[in-house]
mmCIF file of C-alpha atoms and ligand atoms in Angstrom:
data_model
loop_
_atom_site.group_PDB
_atom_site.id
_atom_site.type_symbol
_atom_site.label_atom_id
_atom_site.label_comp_id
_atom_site.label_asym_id
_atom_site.label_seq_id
_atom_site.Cartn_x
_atom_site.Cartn_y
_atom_site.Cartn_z
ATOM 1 C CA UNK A 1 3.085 -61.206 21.276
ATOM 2 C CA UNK A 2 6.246 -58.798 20.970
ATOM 3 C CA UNK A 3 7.714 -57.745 24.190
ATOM 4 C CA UNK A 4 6.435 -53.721 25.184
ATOM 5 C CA UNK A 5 3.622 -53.936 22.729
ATOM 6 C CA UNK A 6 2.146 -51.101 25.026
ATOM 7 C CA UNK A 7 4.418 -48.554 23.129
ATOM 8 C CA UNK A 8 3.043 -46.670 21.071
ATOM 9 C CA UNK A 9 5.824 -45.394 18.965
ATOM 10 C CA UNK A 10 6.969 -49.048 18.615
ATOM 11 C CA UNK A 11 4.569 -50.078 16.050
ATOM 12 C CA UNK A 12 5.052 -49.689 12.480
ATOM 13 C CA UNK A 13 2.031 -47.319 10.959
ATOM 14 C CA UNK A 14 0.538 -50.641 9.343
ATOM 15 C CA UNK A 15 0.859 -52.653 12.650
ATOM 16 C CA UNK A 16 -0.625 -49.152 14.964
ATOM 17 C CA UNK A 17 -3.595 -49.302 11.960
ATOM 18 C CA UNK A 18 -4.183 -53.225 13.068
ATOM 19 C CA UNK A 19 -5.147 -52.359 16.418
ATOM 20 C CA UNK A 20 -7.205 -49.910 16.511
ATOM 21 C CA UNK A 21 -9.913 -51.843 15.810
ATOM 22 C CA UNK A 22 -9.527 -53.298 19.325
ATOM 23 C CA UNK A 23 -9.879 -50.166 21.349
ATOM 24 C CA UNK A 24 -7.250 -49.953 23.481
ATOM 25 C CA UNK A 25 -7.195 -46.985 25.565
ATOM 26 C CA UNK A 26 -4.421 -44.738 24.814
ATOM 27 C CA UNK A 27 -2.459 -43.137 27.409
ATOM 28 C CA UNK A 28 -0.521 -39.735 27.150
ATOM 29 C CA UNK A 29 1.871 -39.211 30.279
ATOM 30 C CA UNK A 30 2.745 -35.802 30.995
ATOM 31 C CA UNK A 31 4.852 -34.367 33.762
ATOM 32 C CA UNK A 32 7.552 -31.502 34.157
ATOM 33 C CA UNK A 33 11.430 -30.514 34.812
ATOM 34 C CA UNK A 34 11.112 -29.053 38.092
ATOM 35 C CA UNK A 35 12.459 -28.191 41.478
ATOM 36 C CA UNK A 36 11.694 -30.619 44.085
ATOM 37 C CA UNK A 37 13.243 -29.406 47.121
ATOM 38 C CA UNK A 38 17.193 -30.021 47.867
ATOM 39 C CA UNK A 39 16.638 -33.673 48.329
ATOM 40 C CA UNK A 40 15.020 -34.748 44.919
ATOM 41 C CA UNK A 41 15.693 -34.715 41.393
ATOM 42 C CA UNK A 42 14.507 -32.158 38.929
ATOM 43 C CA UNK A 43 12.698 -35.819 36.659
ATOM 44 C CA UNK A 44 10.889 -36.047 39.945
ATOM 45 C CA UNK A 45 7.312 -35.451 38.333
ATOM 46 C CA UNK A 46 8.458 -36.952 34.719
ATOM 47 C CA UNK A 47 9.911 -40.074 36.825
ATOM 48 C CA UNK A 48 7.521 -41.469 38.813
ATOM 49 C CA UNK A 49 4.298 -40.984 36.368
ATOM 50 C CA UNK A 50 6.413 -42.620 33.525
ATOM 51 C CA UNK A 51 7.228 -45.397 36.097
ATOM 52 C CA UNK A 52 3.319 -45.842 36.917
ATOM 53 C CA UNK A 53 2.059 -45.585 32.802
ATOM 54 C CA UNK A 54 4.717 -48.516 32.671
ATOM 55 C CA UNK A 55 3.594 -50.691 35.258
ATOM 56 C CA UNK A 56 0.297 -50.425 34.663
ATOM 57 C CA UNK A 57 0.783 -50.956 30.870
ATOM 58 C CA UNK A 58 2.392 -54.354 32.139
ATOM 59 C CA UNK A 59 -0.561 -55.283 34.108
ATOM 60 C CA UNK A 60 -3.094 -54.579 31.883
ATOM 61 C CA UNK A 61 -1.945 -56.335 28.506
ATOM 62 C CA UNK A 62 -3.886 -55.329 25.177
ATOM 63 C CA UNK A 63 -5.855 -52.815 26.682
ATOM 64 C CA UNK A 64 -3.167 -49.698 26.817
ATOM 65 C CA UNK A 65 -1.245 -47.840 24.047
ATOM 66 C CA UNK A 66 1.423 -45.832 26.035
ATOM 67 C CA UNK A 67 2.178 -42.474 24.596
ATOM 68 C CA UNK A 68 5.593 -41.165 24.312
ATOM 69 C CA UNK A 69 6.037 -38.736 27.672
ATOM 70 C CA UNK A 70 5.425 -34.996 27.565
ATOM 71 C CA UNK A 71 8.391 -33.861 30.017
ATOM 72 C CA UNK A 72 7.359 -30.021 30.632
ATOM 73 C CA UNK A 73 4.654 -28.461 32.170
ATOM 74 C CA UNK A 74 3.079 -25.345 33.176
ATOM 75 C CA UNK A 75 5.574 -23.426 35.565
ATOM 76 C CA UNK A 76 5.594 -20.299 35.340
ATOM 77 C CA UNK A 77 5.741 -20.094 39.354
ATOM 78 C CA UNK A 78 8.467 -21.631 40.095
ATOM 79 C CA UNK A 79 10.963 -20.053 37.795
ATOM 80 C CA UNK A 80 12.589 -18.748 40.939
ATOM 81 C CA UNK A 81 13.812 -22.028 41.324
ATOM 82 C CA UNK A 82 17.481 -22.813 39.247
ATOM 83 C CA UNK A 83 16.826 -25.717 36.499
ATOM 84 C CA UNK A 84 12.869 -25.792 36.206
ATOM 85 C CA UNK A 85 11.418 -25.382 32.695
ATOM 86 C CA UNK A 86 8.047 -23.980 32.422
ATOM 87 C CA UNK A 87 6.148 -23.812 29.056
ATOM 88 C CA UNK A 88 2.797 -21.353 29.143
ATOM 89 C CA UNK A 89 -0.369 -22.484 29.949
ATOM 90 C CA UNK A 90 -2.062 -21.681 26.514
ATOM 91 C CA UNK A 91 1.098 -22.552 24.868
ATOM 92 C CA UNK A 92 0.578 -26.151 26.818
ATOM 93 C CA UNK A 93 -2.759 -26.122 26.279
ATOM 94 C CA UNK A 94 -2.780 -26.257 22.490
ATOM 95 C CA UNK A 95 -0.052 -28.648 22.235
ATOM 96 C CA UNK A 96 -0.974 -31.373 24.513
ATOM 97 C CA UNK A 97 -4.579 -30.703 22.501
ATOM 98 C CA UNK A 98 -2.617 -31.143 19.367
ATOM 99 C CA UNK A 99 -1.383 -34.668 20.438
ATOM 100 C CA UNK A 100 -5.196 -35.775 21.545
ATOM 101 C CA UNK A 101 -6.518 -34.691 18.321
ATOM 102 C CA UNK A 102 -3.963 -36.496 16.478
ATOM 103 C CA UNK A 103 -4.625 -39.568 18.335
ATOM 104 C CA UNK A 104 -8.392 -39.396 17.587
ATOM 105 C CA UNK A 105 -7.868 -38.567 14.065
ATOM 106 C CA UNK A 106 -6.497 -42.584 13.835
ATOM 107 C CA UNK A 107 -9.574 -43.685 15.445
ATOM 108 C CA UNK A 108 -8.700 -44.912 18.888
ATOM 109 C CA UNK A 109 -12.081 -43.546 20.938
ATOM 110 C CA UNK A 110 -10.885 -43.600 24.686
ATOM 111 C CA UNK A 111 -7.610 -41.435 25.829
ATOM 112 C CA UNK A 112 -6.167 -41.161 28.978
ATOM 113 C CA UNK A 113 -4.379 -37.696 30.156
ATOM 114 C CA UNK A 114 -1.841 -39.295 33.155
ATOM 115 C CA UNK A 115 -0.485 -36.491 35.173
ATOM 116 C CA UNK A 116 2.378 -36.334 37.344
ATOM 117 C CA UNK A 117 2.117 -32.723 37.946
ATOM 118 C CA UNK A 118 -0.272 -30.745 39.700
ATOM 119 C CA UNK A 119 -0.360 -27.455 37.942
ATOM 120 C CA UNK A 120 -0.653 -29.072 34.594
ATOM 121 C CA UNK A 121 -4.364 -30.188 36.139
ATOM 122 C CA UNK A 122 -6.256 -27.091 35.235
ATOM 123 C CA UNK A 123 -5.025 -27.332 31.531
ATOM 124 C CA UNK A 124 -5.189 -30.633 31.086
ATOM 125 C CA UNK A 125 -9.370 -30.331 32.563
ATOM 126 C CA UNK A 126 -9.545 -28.262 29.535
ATOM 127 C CA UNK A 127 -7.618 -30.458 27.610
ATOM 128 C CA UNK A 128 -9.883 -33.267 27.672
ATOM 129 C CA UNK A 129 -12.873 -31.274 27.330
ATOM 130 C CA UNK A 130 -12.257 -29.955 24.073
ATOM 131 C CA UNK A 131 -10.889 -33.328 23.009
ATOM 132 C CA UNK A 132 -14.604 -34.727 23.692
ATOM 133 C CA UNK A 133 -16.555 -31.682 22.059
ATOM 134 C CA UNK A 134 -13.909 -31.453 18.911
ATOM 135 C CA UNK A 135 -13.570 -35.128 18.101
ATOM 136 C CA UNK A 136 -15.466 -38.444 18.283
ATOM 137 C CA UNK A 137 -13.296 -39.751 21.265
ATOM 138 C CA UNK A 138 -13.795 -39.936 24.603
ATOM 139 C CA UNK A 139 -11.155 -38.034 26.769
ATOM 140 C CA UNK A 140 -10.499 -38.184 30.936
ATOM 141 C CA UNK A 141 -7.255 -36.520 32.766
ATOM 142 C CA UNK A 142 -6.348 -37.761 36.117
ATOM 143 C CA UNK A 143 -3.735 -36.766 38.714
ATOM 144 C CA UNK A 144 -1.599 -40.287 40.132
ATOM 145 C CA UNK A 145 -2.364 -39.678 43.808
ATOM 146 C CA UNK A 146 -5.982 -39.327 43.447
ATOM 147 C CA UNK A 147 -6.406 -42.637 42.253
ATOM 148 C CA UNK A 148 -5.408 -44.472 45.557
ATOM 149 C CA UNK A 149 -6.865 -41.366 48.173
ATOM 150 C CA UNK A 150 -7.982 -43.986 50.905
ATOM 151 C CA UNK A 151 -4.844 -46.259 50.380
ATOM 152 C CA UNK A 152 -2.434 -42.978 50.903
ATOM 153 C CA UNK A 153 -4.713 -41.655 53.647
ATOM 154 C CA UNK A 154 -4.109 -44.912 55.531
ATOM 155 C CA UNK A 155 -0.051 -44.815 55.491
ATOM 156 C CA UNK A 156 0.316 -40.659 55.803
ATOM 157 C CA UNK A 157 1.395 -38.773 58.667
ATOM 158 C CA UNK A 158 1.996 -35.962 57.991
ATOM 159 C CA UNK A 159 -0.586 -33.229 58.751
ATOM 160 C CA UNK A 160 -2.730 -31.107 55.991
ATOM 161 C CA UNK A 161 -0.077 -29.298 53.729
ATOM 162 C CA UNK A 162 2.195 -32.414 54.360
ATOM 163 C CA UNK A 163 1.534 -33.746 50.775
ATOM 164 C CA UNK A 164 1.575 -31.295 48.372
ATOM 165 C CA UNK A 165 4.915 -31.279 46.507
ATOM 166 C CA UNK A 166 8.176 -32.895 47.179
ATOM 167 C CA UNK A 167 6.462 -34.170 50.237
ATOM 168 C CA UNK A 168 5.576 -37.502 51.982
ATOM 169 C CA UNK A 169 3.616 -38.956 49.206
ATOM 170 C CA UNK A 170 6.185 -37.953 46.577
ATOM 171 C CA UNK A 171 9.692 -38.600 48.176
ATOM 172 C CA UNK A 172 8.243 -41.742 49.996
ATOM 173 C CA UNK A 173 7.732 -43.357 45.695
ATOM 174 C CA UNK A 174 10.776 -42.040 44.473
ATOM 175 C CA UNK A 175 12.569 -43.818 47.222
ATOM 176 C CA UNK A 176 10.800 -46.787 46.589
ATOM 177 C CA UNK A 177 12.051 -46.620 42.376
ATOM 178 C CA UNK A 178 15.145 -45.529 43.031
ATOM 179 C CA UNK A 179 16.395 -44.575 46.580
ATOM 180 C CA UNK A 180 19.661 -44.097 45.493
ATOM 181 C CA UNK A 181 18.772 -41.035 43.752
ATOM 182 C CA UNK A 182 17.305 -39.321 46.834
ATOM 183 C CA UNK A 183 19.350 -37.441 49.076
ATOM 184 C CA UNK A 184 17.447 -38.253 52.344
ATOM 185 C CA UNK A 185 19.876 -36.161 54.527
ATOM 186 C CA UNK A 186 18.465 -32.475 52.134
ATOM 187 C CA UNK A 187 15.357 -33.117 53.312
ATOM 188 C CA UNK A 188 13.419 -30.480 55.061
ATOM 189 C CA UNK A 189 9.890 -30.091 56.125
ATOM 190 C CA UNK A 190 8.156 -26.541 54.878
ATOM 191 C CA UNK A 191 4.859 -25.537 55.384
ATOM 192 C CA UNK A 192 5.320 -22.109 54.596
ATOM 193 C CA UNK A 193 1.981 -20.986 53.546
ATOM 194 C CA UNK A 194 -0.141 -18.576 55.386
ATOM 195 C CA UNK A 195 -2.420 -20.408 57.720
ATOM 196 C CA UNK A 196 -5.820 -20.746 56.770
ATOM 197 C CA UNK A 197 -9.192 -21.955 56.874
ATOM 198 C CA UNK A 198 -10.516 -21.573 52.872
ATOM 199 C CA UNK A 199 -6.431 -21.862 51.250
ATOM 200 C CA UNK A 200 -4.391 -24.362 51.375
ATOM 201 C CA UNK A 201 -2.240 -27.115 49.090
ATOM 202 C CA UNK A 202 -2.702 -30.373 49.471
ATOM 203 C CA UNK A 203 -2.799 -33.112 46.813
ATOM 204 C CA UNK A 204 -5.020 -35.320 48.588
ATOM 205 C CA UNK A 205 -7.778 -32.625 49.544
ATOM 206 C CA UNK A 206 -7.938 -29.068 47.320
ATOM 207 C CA UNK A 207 -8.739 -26.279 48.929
ATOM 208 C CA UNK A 208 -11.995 -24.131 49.121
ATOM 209 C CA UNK A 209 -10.755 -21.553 47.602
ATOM 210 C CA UNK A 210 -7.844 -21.753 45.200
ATOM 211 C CA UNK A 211 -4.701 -19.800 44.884
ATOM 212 C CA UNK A 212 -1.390 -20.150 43.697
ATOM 213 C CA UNK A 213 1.504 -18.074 44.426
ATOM 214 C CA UNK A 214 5.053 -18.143 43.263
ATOM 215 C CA UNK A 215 6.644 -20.539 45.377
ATOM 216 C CA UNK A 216 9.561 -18.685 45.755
ATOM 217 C CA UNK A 217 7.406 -16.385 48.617
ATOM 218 C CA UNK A 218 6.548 -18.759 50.616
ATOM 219 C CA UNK A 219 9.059 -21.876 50.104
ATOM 220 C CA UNK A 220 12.707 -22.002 50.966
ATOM 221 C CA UNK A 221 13.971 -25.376 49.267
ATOM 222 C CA UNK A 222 11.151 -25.839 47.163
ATOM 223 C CA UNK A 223 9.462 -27.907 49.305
ATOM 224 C CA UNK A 224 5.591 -27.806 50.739
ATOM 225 C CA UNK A 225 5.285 -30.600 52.613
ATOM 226 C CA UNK A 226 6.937 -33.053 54.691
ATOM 227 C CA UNK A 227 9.161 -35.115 53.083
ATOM 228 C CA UNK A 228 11.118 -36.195 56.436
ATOM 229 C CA UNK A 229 7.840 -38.613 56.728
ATOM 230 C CA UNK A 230 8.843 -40.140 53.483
ATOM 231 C CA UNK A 231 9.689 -44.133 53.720
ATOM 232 C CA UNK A 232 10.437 -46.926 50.762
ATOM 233 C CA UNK A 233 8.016 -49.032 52.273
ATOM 234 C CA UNK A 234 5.487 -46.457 51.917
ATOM 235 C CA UNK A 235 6.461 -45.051 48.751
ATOM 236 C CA UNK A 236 6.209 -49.226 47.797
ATOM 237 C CA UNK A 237 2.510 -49.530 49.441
ATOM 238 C CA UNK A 238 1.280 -46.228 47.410
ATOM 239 C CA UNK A 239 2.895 -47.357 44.329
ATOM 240 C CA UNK A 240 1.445 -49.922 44.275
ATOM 241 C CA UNK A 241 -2.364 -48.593 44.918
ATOM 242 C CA UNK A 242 -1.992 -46.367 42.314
ATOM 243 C CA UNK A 243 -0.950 -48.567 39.713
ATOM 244 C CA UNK A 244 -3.406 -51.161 40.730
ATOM 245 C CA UNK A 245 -6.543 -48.784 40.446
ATOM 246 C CA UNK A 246 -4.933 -47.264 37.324
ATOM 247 C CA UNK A 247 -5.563 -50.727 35.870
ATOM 248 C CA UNK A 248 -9.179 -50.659 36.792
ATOM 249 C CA UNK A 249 -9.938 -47.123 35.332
ATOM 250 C CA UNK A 250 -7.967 -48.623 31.880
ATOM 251 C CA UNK A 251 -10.450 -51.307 32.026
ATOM 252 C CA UNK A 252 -13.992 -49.269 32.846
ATOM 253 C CA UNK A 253 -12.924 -46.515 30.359
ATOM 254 C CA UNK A 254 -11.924 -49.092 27.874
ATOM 255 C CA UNK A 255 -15.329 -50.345 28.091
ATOM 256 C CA UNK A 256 -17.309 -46.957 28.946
ATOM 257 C CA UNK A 257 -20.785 -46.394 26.650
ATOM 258 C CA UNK A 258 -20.781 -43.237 24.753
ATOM 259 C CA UNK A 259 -23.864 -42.215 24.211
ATOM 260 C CA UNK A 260 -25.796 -40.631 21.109
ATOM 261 C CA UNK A 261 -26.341 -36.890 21.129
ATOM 262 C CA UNK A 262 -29.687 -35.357 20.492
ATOM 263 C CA UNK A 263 -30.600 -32.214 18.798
ATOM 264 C CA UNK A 264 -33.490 -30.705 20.766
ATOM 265 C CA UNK A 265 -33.879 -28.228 17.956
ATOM 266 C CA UNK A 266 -35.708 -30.250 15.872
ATOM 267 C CA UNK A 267 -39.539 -30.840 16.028
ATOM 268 C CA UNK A 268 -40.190 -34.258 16.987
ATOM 269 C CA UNK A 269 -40.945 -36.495 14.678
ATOM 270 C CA UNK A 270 -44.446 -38.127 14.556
HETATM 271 ZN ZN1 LIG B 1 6.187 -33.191 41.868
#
Protein backbone atom coordinates (compact mmCIF):
# COMPACT_ATOMS: atom_id res chain seq x y z
CA UNK A 1 0.00 0.00 0.00
CA UNK A 2 1.27 3.66 -0.93
CA UNK A 3 1.44 6.01 1.91
CA UNK A 4 -2.00 8.66 1.89
CA UNK A 5 -3.84 6.35 -0.40
CA UNK A 6 -6.95 8.21 1.14
CA UNK A 7 -6.27 11.14 -1.36
CA UNK A 8 -8.18 11.40 -3.80
CA UNK A 9 -6.35 13.57 -6.19
CA UNK A 10 -3.31 11.28 -5.64
CA UNK A 11 -4.35 8.54 -7.84
CA UNK A 12 -3.70 8.38 -11.40
CA UNK A 13 -7.29 8.19 -13.42
CA UNK A 14 -6.43 4.37 -14.15
CA UNK A 15 -5.47 3.66 -10.45
CA UNK A 16 -8.96 6.04 -9.06
CA UNK A 17 -10.90 3.58 -11.89
CA UNK A 18 -9.32 0.38 -9.84
CA UNK A 19 -11.04 1.21 -6.80
CA UNK A 20 -14.11 1.97 -7.29
CA UNK A 21 -15.14 -1.27 -7.46
CA UNK A 22 -14.48 -1.46 -3.70
CA UNK A 23 -16.80 1.23 -2.51
CA UNK A 24 -15.06 3.37 -0.53
CA UNK A 25 -16.96 6.18 0.76
CA UNK A 26 -15.86 9.39 -0.56
CA UNK A 27 -15.50 12.33 1.53
CA UNK A 28 -15.80 16.08 0.41
CA UNK A 29 -14.56 18.53 3.28
CA UNK A 30 -15.86 21.88 3.12
CA UNK A 31 -15.32 24.81 5.42
CA UNK A 32 -14.78 28.71 5.06
CA UNK A 33 -12.25 31.87 5.40
CA UNK A 34 -13.78 33.52 8.22
CA UNK A 35 -13.61 35.69 11.27
CA UNK A 36 -13.22 33.88 14.41
CA UNK A 37 -13.04 36.36 17.03
CA UNK A 38 -9.57 38.32 17.85
CA UNK A 39 -8.03 35.21 19.21
CA UNK A 40 -8.30 32.71 16.20
CA UNK A 41 -7.29 32.39 12.77
CA UNK A 42 -9.37 33.21 9.76
CA UNK A 43 -8.49 28.80 8.49
CA UNK A 44 -10.27 28.26 11.75
CA UNK A 45 -13.31 26.33 10.09
CA UNK A 46 -11.05 25.05 6.94
CA UNK A 47 -8.39 23.87 9.74
CA UNK A 48 -9.82 21.80 12.04
CA UNK A 49 -12.40 19.81 9.59
CA UNK A 50 -9.37 19.15 7.22
CA UNK A 51 -7.49 17.97 10.39
CA UNK A 52 -10.54 15.53 11.34
CA UNK A 53 -11.16 14.14 7.30
CA UNK A 54 -7.33 13.34 7.87
CA UNK A 55 -7.36 11.51 10.93
CA UNK A 56 -10.13 9.69 10.33
CA UNK A 57 -8.92 8.76 6.78
CA UNK A 58 -5.87 7.28 8.83
CA UNK A 59 -8.02 5.25 11.01
CA UNK A 60 -10.19 3.88 8.71
CA UNK A 61 -7.81 2.45 5.86
CA UNK A 62 -9.51 1.42 2.41
CA UNK A 63 -12.74 2.58 3.27
CA UNK A 64 -12.31 6.63 2.59
CA UNK A 65 -11.42 8.62 -0.58
CA UNK A 66 -10.64 12.16 0.82
CA UNK A 67 -11.72 14.95 -1.42
CA UNK A 68 -9.63 17.89 -2.06
CA UNK A 69 -11.08 20.77 0.59
CA UNK A 70 -13.67 23.34 -0.43
CA UNK A 71 -12.21 26.47 1.62
CA UNK A 72 -15.30 29.03 1.28
CA UNK A 73 -18.59 29.02 2.42
CA UNK A 74 -21.76 30.78 2.64
CA UNK A 75 -21.12 34.23 4.44
CA UNK A 76 -22.83 36.66 3.45
CA UNK A 77 -23.36 37.75 7.29
CA UNK A 78 -20.37 38.27 8.35
CA UNK A 79 -18.92 40.47 5.70
CA UNK A 80 -18.74 43.10 8.41
CA UNK A 81 -15.95 41.30 9.58
CA UNK A 82 -12.24 42.37 7.71
CA UNK A 83 -10.77 39.12 5.78
CA UNK A 84 -13.92 36.71 5.56
CA UNK A 85 -14.87 35.47 2.08
CA UNK A 86 -18.37 34.57 1.51
CA UNK A 87 -19.57 32.90 -1.77
CA UNK A 88 -23.70 32.92 -2.26
CA UNK A 89 -25.75 30.37 -1.16
CA UNK A 90 -27.12 29.30 -4.66
CA UNK A 91 -23.84 30.10 -6.08
CA UNK A 92 -22.50 27.37 -3.29
CA UNK A 93 -25.16 25.35 -3.78
CA UNK A 94 -24.60 24.44 -7.42
CA UNK A 95 -20.99 24.07 -7.10
CA UNK A 96 -20.52 21.87 -4.21
CA UNK A 97 -23.57 19.89 -6.28
CA UNK A 98 -21.30 20.02 -9.23
CA UNK A 99 -18.46 18.18 -7.34
CA UNK A 100 -21.09 15.33 -5.94
CA UNK A 101 -22.35 14.75 -9.32
CA UNK A 102 -19.01 14.42 -10.69
CA UNK A 103 -18.07 12.00 -8.12
CA UNK A 104 -21.14 9.80 -8.84
CA UNK A 105 -20.71 10.02 -12.46
CA UNK A 106 -17.30 7.60 -11.71
CA UNK A 107 -19.40 5.29 -9.84
CA UNK A 108 -18.46 5.54 -6.21
CA UNK A 109 -22.26 5.10 -4.52
CA UNK A 110 -21.76 6.53 -0.89
CA UNK A 111 -20.45 10.37 -0.36
CA UNK A 112 -19.85 12.08 2.61
CA UNK A 113 -20.50 16.09 2.86
CA UNK A 114 -17.93 16.92 6.14
CA UNK A 115 -18.67 20.34 7.38
CA UNK A 116 -16.71 22.57 9.41
CA UNK A 117 -19.03 25.40 9.10
CA UNK A 118 -22.33 25.95 10.34
CA UNK A 119 -24.02 28.12 7.82
CA UNK A 120 -22.90 25.98 4.98
CA UNK A 121 -25.50 23.28 6.80
CA UNK A 122 -28.67 24.44 5.18
CA UNK A 123 -27.04 24.18 1.64
CA UNK A 124 -25.25 21.39 2.02
CA UNK A 125 -29.03 19.52 3.43
CA UNK A 126 -29.93 20.42 -0.01
CA UNK A 127 -26.87 19.40 -1.36
CA UNK A 128 -27.15 15.89 -0.57
CA UNK A 129 -30.66 15.66 -1.36
CA UNK A 130 -30.47 16.37 -4.85
CA UNK A 131 -27.31 14.28 -5.06
CA UNK A 132 -29.65 11.17 -4.01
CA UNK A 133 -32.73 12.11 -6.32
CA UNK A 134 -30.28 13.16 -9.46
CA UNK A 135 -27.83 10.28 -9.34
CA UNK A 136 -27.54 6.61 -8.32
CA UNK A 137 -25.43 7.46 -5.13
CA UNK A 138 -26.18 7.72 -1.84
CA UNK A 139 -25.38 11.20 -0.25
CA UNK A 140 -25.32 12.33 3.82
CA UNK A 141 -23.85 15.90 5.14
CA UNK A 142 -22.86 16.15 8.68
CA UNK A 143 -21.64 18.99 10.92
CA UNK A 144 -18.10 17.74 13.14
CA UNK A 145 -19.56 18.55 16.56
CA UNK A 146 -22.66 16.66 16.16
CA UNK A 147 -20.99 13.55 15.83
CA UNK A 148 -19.58 13.37 19.48
CA UNK A 149 -22.87 15.53 21.26
CA UNK A 150 -22.67 13.39 24.57
CA UNK A 151 -18.76 13.30 24.58
CA UNK A 152 -18.71 17.39 24.25
CA UNK A 153 -21.68 17.69 26.61
CA UNK A 154 -19.61 15.86 29.23
CA UNK A 155 -16.35 18.28 29.12
CA UNK A 156 -18.42 21.83 28.39
CA UNK A 157 -18.99 24.54 30.68
CA UNK A 158 -19.99 26.97 29.32
CA UNK A 159 -23.73 27.79 29.41
CA UNK A 160 -26.31 27.65 26.24
CA UNK A 161 -24.86 30.13 23.57
CA UNK A 162 -21.33 29.12 24.92
CA UNK A 163 -20.65 26.94 21.79
CA UNK A 164 -21.67 28.39 18.85
CA UNK A 165 -18.70 29.94 17.00
CA UNK A 166 -15.22 30.70 18.01
CA UNK A 167 -16.31 29.34 21.31
CA UNK A 168 -15.40 26.56 23.84
CA UNK A 169 -15.81 23.70 21.53
CA UNK A 170 -13.93 25.43 18.71
CA UNK A 171 -10.91 27.28 20.37
CA UNK A 172 -10.57 24.34 22.93
CA UNK A 173 -9.51 21.87 19.17
CA UNK A 174 -7.60 24.42 17.63
CA UNK A 175 -5.50 24.63 20.71
CA UNK A 176 -5.19 21.13 20.85
CA UNK A 177 -3.70 21.10 16.71
CA UNK A 178 -1.88 23.89 17.04
CA UNK A 179 -1.87 26.10 20.23
CA UNK A 180 0.67 28.14 19.01
CA UNK A 181 -1.54 29.68 16.58
CA UNK A 182 -4.11 30.83 19.16
CA UNK A 183 -3.80 33.96 20.84
CA UNK A 184 -5.34 32.91 24.23
CA UNK A 185 -4.82 36.42 25.80
CA UNK A 186 -7.73 38.01 22.58
CA UNK A 187 -10.06 35.95 23.92
CA UNK A 188 -13.36 37.28 24.98
CA UNK A 189 -16.60 35.77 25.96
CA UNK A 190 -19.84 37.31 23.89
CA UNK A 191 -23.16 36.30 24.18
CA UNK A 192 -24.61 39.11 22.56
CA UNK A 193 -27.83 37.84 21.30
CA UNK A 194 -31.16 38.90 22.51
CA UNK A 195 -32.30 36.63 25.26
CA UNK A 196 -34.76 34.20 24.46
CA UNK A 197 -36.84 31.32 24.90
CA UNK A 198 -37.61 30.02 20.95
CA UNK A 199 -33.89 31.81 19.40
CA UNK A 200 -30.84 31.04 20.11
CA UNK A 201 -27.23 29.64 18.56
CA UNK A 202 -25.83 26.88 19.74
CA UNK A 203 -24.01 24.11 17.85
CA UNK A 204 -24.82 21.45 20.14
CA UNK A 205 -28.71 22.18 20.43
CA UNK A 206 -30.55 24.43 17.40
CA UNK A 207 -32.98 26.51 18.27
CA UNK A 208 -36.87 26.36 17.97
CA UNK A 209 -37.11 28.79 15.84
CA UNK A 210 -34.30 29.81 13.53
CA UNK A 211 -32.79 33.10 12.70
CA UNK A 212 -29.73 34.49 11.60
CA UNK A 213 -28.63 37.96 11.75
CA UNK A 214 -25.54 39.71 10.60
CA UNK A 215 -23.18 39.18 13.22
CA UNK A 216 -21.89 42.41 13.09
CA UNK A 217 -25.33 43.58 15.32
CA UNK A 218 -24.96 41.63 17.86
CA UNK A 219 -21.09 40.51 18.10
CA UNK A 220 -18.16 42.70 18.92
CA UNK A 221 -15.00 40.41 18.10
CA UNK A 222 -16.76 37.98 16.21
CA UNK A 223 -17.26 35.82 18.82
CA UNK A 224 -20.67 33.96 20.23
CA UNK A 225 -19.60 31.97 22.74
CA UNK A 226 -17.15 31.43 25.34
CA UNK A 227 -13.96 30.75 24.27
CA UNK A 228 -12.20 31.73 27.76
CA UNK A 229 -13.56 27.99 28.68
CA UNK A 230 -11.45 26.68 25.91
CA UNK A 231 -8.54 24.07 27.12
CA UNK A 232 -5.97 21.68 24.93
CA UNK A 233 -6.96 18.94 26.95
CA UNK A 234 -10.43 19.43 26.00
CA UNK A 235 -10.00 20.44 22.57
CA UNK A 236 -7.73 16.80 22.68
CA UNK A 237 -10.80 14.77 24.40
CA UNK A 238 -13.39 16.24 21.63
CA UNK A 239 -11.02 15.64 18.90
CA UNK A 240 -10.76 12.77 19.50
CA UNK A 241 -14.70 11.75 19.84
CA UNK A 242 -15.30 13.17 16.76
CA UNK A 243 -12.86 11.50 14.78
CA UNK A 244 -13.54 8.24 16.43
CA UNK A 245 -17.40 8.25 15.61
CA UNK A 246 -16.53 9.72 12.19
CA UNK A 247 -14.90 6.32 11.65
CA UNK A 248 -18.01 4.48 12.57
CA UNK A 249 -20.42 6.53 10.28
CA UNK A 250 -17.51 5.76 7.29
CA UNK A 251 -18.05 2.24 8.12
CA UNK A 252 -22.19 1.97 8.46
CA UNK A 253 -22.54 4.24 5.35
CA UNK A 254 -19.94 2.26 3.57
CA UNK A 255 -22.04 -0.65 4.14
CA UNK A 256 -25.68 1.06 4.15
CA UNK A 257 -28.53 -0.98 1.83
CA UNK A 258 -30.04 1.11 -0.79
CA UNK A 259 -33.06 0.02 -1.53
CA UNK A 260 -35.12 -0.49 -4.91
CA UNK A 261 -37.67 2.15 -5.81
CA UNK A 262 -41.17 1.29 -6.77
CA UNK A 263 -43.46 2.89 -9.18
CA UNK A 264 -46.93 2.82 -7.61
CA UNK A 265 -48.27 3.96 -10.94
CA UNK A 266 -48.34 0.88 -12.43
CA UNK A 267 -51.16 -1.77 -12.09
CA UNK A 268 -49.90 -4.64 -10.31
CA UNK A 269 -48.94 -7.33 -11.98
CA UNK A 270 -50.87 -10.66 -11.65
ZN1 LIG B 1 -15.97 28.20 12.96
Amino acid sequence: MESRTYLYEHYTWPKLAEVVPSQPVVVLPIGSVEDHGRHLPLDTDNFLIWSICTAAAERSPGEMLLLPLIPYGFEAHHMDFPGTIDIGAEHLLHFVLDVTKSVACHGFQRILIADGHGSNMPILDLVARRTILETDSLCAAFIWPSLALDEIRRVRESERGGMAHACELETSVYLHLDGQRVEMDQAKKELGMPKSDFIWMDLLQGSPALLMDHWSRFSKGGVSGDPTLASAEKGEIIFEAVVNAFVRLVREFKNRERGERTNHHQPEAT
